[in-house]
PDB file of C-alpha atoms and ligand atoms in Angstrom:
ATOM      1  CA  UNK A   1     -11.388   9.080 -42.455  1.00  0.00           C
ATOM      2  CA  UNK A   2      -8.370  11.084 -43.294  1.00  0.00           C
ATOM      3  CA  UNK A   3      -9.020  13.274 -46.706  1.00  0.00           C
ATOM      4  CA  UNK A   4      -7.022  15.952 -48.703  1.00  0.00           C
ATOM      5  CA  UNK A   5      -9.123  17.906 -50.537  1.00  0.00           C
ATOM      6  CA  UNK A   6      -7.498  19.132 -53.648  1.00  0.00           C
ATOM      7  CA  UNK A   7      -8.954  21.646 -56.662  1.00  0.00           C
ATOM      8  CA  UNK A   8      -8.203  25.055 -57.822  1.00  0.00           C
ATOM      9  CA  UNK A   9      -9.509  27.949 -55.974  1.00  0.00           C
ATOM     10  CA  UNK A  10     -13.425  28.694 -56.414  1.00  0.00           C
ATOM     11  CA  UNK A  11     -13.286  24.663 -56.313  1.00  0.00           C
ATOM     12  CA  UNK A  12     -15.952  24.508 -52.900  1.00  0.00           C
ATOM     13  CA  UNK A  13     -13.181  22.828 -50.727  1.00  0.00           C
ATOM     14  CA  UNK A  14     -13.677  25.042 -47.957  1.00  0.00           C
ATOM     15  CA  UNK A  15     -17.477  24.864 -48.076  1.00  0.00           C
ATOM     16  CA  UNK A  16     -17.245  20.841 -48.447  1.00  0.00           C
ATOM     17  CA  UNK A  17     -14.502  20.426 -45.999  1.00  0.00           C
ATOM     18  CA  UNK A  18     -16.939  22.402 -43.607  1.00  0.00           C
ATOM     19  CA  UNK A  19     -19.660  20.174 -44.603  1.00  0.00           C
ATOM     20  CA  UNK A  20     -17.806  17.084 -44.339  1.00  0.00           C
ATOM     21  CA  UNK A  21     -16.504  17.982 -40.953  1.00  0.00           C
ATOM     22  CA  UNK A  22     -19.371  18.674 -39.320  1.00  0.00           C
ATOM     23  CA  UNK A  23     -21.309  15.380 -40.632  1.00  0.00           C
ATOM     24  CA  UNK A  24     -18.239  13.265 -39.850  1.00  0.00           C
ATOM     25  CA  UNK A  25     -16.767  14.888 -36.735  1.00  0.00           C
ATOM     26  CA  UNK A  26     -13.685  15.327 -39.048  1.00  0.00           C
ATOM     27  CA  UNK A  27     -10.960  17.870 -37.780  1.00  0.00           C
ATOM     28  CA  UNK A  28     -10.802  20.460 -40.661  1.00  0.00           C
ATOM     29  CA  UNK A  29      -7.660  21.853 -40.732  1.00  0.00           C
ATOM     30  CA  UNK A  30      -6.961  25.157 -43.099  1.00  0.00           C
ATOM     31  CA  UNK A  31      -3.309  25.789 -43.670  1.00  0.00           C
ATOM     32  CA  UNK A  32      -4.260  29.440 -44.168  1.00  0.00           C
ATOM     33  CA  UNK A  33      -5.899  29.849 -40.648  1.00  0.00           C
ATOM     34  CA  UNK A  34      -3.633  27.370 -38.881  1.00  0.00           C
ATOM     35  CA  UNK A  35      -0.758  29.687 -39.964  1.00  0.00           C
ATOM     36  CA  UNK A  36      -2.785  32.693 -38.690  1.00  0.00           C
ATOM     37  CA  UNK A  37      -3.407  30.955 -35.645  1.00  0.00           C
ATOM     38  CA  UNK A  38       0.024  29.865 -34.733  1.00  0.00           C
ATOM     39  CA  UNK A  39       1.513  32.912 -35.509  1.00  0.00           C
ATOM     40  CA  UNK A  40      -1.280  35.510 -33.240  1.00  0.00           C
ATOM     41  CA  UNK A  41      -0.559  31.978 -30.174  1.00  0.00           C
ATOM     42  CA  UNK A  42       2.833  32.924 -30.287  1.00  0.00           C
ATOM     43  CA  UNK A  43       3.672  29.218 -30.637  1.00  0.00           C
ATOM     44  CA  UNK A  44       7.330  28.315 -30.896  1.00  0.00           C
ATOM     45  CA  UNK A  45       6.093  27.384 -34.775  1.00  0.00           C
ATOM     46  CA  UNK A  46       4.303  29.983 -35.283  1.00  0.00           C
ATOM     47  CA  UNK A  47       6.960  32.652 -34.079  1.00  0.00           C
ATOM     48  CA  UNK A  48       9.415  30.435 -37.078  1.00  0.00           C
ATOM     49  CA  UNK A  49       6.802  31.108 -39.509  1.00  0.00           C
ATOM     50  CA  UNK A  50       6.421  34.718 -38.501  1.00  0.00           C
ATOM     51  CA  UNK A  51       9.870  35.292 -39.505  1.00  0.00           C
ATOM     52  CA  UNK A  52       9.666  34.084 -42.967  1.00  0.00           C
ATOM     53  CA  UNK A  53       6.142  36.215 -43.834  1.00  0.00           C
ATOM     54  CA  UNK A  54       8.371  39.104 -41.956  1.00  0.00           C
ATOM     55  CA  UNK A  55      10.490  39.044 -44.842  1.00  0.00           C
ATOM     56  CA  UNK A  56       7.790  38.525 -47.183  1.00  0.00           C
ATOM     57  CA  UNK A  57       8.901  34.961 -47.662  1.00  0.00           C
ATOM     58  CA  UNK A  58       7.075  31.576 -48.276  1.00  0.00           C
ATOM     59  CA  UNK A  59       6.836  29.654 -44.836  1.00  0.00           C
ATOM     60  CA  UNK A  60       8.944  26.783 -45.754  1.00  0.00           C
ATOM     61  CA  UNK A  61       6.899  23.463 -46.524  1.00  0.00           C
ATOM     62  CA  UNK A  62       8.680  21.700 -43.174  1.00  0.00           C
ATOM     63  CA  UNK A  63       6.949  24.600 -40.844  1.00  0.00           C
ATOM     64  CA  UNK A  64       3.906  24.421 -42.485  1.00  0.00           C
ATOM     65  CA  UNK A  65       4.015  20.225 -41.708  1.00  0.00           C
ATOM     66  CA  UNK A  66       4.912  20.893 -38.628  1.00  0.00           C
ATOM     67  CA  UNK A  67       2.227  23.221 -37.908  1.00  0.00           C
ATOM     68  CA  UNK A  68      -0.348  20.505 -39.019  1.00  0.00           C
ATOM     69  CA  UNK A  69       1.184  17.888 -36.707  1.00  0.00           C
ATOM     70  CA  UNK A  70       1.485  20.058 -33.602  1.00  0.00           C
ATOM     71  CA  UNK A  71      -2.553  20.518 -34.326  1.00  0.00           C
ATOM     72  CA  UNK A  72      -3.217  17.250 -34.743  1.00  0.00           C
ATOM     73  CA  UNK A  73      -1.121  16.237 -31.185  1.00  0.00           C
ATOM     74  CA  UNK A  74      -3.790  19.060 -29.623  1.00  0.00           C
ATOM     75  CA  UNK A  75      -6.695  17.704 -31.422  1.00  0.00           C
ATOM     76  CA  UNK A  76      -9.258  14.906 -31.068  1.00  0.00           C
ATOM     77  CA  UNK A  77      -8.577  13.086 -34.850  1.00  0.00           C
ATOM     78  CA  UNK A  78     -10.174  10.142 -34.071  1.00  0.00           C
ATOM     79  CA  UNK A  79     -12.409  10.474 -36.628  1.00  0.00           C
ATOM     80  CA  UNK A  80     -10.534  11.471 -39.113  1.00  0.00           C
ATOM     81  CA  UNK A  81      -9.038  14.993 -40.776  1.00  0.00           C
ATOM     82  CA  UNK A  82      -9.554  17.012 -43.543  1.00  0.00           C
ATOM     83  CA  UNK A  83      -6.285  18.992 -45.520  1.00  0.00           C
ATOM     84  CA  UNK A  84      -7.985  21.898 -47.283  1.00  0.00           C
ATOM     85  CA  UNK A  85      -5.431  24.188 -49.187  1.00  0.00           C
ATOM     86  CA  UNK A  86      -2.498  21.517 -48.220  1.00  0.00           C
ATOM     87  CA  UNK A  87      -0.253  20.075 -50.062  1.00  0.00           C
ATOM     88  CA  UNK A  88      -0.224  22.181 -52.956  1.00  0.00           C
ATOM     89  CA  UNK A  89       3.036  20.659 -54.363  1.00  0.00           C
ATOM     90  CA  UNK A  90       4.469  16.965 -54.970  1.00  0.00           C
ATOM     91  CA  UNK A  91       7.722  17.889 -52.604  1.00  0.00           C
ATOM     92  CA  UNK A  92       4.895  19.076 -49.495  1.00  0.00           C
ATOM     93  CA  UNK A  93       3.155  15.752 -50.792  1.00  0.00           C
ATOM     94  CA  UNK A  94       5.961  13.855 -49.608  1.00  0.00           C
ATOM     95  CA  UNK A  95       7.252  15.416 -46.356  1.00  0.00           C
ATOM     96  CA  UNK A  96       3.180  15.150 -45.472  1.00  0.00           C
ATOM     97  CA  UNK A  97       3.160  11.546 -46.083  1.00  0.00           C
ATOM     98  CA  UNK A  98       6.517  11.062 -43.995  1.00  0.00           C
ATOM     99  CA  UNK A  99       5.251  12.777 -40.968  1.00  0.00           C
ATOM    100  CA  UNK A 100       1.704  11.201 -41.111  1.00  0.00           C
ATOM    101  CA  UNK A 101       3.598   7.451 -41.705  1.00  0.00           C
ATOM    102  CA  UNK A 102       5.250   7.943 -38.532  1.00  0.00           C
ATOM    103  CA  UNK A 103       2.107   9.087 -36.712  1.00  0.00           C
ATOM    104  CA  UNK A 104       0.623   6.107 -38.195  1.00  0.00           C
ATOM    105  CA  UNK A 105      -2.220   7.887 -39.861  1.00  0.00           C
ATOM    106  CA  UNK A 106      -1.900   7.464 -43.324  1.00  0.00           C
ATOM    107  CA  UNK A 107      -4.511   9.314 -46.011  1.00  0.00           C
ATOM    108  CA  UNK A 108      -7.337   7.068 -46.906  1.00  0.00           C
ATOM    109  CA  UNK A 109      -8.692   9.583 -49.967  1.00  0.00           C
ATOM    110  CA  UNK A 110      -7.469  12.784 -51.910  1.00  0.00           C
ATOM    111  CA  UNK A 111     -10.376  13.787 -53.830  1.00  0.00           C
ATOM    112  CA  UNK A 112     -10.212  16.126 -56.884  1.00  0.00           C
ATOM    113  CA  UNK A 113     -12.634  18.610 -56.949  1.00  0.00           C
ATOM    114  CA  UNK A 114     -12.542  19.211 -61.349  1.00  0.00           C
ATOM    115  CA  UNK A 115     -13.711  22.820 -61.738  1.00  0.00           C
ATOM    116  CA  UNK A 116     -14.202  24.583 -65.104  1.00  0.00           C
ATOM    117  CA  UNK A 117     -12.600  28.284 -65.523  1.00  0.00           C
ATOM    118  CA  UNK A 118     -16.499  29.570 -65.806  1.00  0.00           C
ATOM    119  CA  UNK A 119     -17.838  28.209 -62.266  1.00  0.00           C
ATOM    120  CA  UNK A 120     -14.591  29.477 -60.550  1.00  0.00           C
ATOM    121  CA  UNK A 121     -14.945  33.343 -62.111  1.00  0.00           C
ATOM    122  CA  UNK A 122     -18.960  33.671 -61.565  1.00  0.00           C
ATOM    123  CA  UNK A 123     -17.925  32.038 -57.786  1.00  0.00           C
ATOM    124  CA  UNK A 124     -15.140  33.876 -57.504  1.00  0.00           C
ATOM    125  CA  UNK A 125     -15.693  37.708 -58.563  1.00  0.00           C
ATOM    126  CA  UNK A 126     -19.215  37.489 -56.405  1.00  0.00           C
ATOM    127  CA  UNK A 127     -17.067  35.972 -53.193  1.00  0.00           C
ATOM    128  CA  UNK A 128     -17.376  38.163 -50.126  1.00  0.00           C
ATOM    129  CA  UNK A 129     -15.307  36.808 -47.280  1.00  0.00           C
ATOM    130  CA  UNK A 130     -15.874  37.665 -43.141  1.00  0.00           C
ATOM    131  CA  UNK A 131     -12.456  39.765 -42.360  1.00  0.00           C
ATOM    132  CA  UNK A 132     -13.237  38.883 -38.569  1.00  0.00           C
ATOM    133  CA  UNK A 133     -14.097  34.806 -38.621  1.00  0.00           C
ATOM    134  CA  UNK A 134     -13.753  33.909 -42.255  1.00  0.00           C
ATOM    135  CA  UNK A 135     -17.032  32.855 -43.387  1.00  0.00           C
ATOM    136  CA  UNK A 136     -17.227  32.851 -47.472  1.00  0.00           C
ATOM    137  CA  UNK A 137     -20.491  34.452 -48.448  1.00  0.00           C
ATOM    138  CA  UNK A 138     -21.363  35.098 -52.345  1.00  0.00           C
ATOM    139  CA  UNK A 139     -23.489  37.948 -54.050  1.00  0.00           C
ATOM    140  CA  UNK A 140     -25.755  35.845 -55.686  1.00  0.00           C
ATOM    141  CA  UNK A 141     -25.700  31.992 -54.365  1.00  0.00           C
ATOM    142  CA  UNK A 142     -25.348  32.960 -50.384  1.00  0.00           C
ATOM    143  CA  UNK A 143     -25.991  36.601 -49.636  1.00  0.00           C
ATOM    144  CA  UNK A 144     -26.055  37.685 -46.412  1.00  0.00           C
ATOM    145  CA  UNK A 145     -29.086  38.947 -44.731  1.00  0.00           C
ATOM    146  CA  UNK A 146     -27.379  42.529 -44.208  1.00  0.00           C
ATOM    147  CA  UNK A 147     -25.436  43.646 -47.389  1.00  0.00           C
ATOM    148  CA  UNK A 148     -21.706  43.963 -46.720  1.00  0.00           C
ATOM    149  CA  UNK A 149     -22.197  42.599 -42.631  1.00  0.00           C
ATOM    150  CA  UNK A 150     -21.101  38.727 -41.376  1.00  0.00           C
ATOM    151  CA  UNK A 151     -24.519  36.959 -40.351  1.00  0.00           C
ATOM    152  CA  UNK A 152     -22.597  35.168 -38.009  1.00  0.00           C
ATOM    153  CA  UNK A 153     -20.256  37.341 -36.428  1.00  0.00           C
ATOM    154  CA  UNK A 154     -21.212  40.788 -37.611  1.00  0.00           C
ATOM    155  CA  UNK A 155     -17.854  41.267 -39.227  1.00  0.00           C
ATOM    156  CA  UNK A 156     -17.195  43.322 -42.270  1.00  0.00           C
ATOM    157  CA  UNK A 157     -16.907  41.281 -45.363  1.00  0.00           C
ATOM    158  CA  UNK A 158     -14.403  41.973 -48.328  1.00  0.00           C
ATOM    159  CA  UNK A 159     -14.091  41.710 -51.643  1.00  0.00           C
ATOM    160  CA  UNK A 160     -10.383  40.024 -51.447  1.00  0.00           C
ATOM    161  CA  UNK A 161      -7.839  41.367 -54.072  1.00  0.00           C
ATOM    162  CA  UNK A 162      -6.966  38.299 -55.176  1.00  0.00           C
ATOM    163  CA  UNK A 163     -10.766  37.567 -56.147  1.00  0.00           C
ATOM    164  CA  UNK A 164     -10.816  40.103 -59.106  1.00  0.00           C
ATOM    165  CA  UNK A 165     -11.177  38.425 -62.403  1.00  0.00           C
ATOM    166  CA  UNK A 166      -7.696  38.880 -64.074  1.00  0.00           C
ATOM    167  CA  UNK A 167      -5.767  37.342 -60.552  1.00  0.00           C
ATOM    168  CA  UNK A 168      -8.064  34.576 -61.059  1.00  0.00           C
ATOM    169  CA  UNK A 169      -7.274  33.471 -64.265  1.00  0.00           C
ATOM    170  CA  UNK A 170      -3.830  33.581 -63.572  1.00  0.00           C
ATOM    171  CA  UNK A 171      -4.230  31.712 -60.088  1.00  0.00           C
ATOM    172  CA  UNK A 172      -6.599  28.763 -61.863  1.00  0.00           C
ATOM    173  CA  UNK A 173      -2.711  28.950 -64.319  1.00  0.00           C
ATOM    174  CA  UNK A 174      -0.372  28.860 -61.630  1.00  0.00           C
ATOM    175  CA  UNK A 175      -2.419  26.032 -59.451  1.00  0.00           C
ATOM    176  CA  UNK A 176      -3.124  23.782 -63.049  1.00  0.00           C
ATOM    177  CA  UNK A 177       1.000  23.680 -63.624  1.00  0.00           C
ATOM    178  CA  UNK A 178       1.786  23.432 -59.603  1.00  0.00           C
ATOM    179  CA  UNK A 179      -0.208  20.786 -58.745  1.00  0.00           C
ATOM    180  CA  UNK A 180       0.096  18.009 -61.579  1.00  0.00           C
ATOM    181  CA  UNK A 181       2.926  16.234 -61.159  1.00  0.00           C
ATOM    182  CA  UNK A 182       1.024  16.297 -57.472  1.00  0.00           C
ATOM    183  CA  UNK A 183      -1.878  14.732 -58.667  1.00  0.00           C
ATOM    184  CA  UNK A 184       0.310  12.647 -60.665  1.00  0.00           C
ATOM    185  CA  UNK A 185       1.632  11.338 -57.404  1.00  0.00           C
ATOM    186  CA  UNK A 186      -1.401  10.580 -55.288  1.00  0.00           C
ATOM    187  CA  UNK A 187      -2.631   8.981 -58.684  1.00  0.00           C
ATOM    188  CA  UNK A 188       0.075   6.390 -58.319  1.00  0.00           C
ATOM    189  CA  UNK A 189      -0.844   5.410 -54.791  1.00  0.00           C
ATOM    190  CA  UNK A 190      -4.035   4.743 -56.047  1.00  0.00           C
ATOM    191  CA  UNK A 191      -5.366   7.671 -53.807  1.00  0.00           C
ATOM    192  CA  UNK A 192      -7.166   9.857 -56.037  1.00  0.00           C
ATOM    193  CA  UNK A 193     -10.985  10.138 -56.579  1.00  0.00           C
ATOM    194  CA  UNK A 194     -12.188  13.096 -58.820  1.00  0.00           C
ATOM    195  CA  UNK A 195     -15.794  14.276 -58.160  1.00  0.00           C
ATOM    196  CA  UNK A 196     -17.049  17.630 -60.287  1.00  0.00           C
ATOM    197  CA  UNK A 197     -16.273  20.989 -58.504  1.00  0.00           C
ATOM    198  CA  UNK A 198     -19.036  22.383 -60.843  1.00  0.00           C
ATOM    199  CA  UNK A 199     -22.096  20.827 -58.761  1.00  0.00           C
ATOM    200  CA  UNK A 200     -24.057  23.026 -56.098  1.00  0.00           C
ATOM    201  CA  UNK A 201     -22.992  22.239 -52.905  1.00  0.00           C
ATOM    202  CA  UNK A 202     -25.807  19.835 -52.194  1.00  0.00           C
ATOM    203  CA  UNK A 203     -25.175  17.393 -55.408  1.00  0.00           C
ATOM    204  CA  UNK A 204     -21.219  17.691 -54.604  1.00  0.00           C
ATOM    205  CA  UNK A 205     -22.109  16.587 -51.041  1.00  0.00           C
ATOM    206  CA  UNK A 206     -23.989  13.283 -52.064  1.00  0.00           C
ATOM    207  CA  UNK A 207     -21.218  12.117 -55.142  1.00  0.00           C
ATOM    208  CA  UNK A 208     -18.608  12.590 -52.069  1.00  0.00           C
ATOM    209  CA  UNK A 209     -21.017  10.195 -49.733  1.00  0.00           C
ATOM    210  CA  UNK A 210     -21.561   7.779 -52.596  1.00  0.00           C
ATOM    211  CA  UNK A 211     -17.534   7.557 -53.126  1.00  0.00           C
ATOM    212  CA  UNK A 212     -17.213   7.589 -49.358  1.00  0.00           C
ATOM    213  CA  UNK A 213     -19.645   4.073 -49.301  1.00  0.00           C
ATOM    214  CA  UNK A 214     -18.257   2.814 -52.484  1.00  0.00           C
ATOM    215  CA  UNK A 215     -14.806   2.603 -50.739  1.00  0.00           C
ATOM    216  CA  UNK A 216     -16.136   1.308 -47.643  1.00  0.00           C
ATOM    217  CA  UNK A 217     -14.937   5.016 -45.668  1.00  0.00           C
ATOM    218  CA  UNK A 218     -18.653   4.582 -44.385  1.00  0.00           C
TER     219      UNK A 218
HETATM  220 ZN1  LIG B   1     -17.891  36.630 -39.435  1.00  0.00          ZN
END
């Protein structure tokens, strides 16, 4: 199955594309850490995108498609991928849906994660992310078993800047207005299913697989 997961940030799309991924064998592909990637590879992308956050410049959308395609040519996507963080606009939409036409590997789903501004500031403010493999921890709902230390890799975890409370309001702003006329768009190729980015990870899980059987994805 081939999914975009869409939602504003604090939504659980990385947690559920994790999820997902493993229970499906789906290839989960972060445009944040495929960018990272590329760029420490030294791929011939990733050395076009350096350039651009050199200058302190957006990566243009056609790199950043480019980057996803050049994974997926590397990748086993058999069963199916999972866009987490990409597209963001209806312009990356389109150049997306271009380059995955002429792969032959059209979307099947873009599910809607609907979050309300109280779940994403108490996720938010209490997020503590791994600054050597990523993992998101929280405060209160997943602590980790040494305050301040990666259970998984021992890395130190950080409070990211752009998790204090005043950043997120504005983010939750800035995605709402960027990203409807996208939703707008998936909505008219009938792509869309909106599940409730307020459930605990567990009860988002089993809406998704209900969906997933509904529509005959499993
Ligand atoms: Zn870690």
């Amino acid at each position: 199955m081939r999914l975009v997961l869409l939602g504003p940030p604090g939504a659980g799309k990385g947690t559920q594309a994790n999820v997902l991924s493993q229970k499906y064998g789906l290839l989960h592909i972060s445009t944040g850490d495929l960018l990272r990637e590329a760029v420490k590879n030294k791929t011939p992308v990733g050395q076009e995108a350096k350039k651009f956050m050199d200058k302190g410049e957006l990566v243009p959308d056609e790199i950043v498609t480019q980057m996803i395609i050049e994974k997926f040519k590397h990748s086993d996507i058999s069963p199916g991928f999972i866009l987490d963080g990409f597209p963001r606009t209806k312009r990356q939409a389109q150049i997306l849906d271009q380059a995955l036409a002429e792969l032959n590997l059209p979307l099947d789903m873009v599910l809607y994660f609907e979050t309300g501004e109280d779940t994403i500031l108490k996720r938010l403010t209490g997020r503590r992310v791994c600054q050597n493999c990523g993992y998101n921890f929280h405060i209160v709902n997943i602590p980790p078993k040494n305050e301040g230390i990666c259970d998984y890799c021992s890395g130190k975890l950080y409070h990211r800047q752009d998790d204090k409370e005043e950043t997120i309001r504005n983010r939750i702003k800035v995605y709402n207005e960027q990203t409807r006329e996208l939703i707008d768009y998936y909505q008219i190729k009938g792509l869309i299913k909106k599940a409730s980015g307020d459930l605990e990870v567990e009860a988002l899980f089993s809406i998704l697989q209900k969906i997933f059987k509904e529509t005959r994805l499993i």
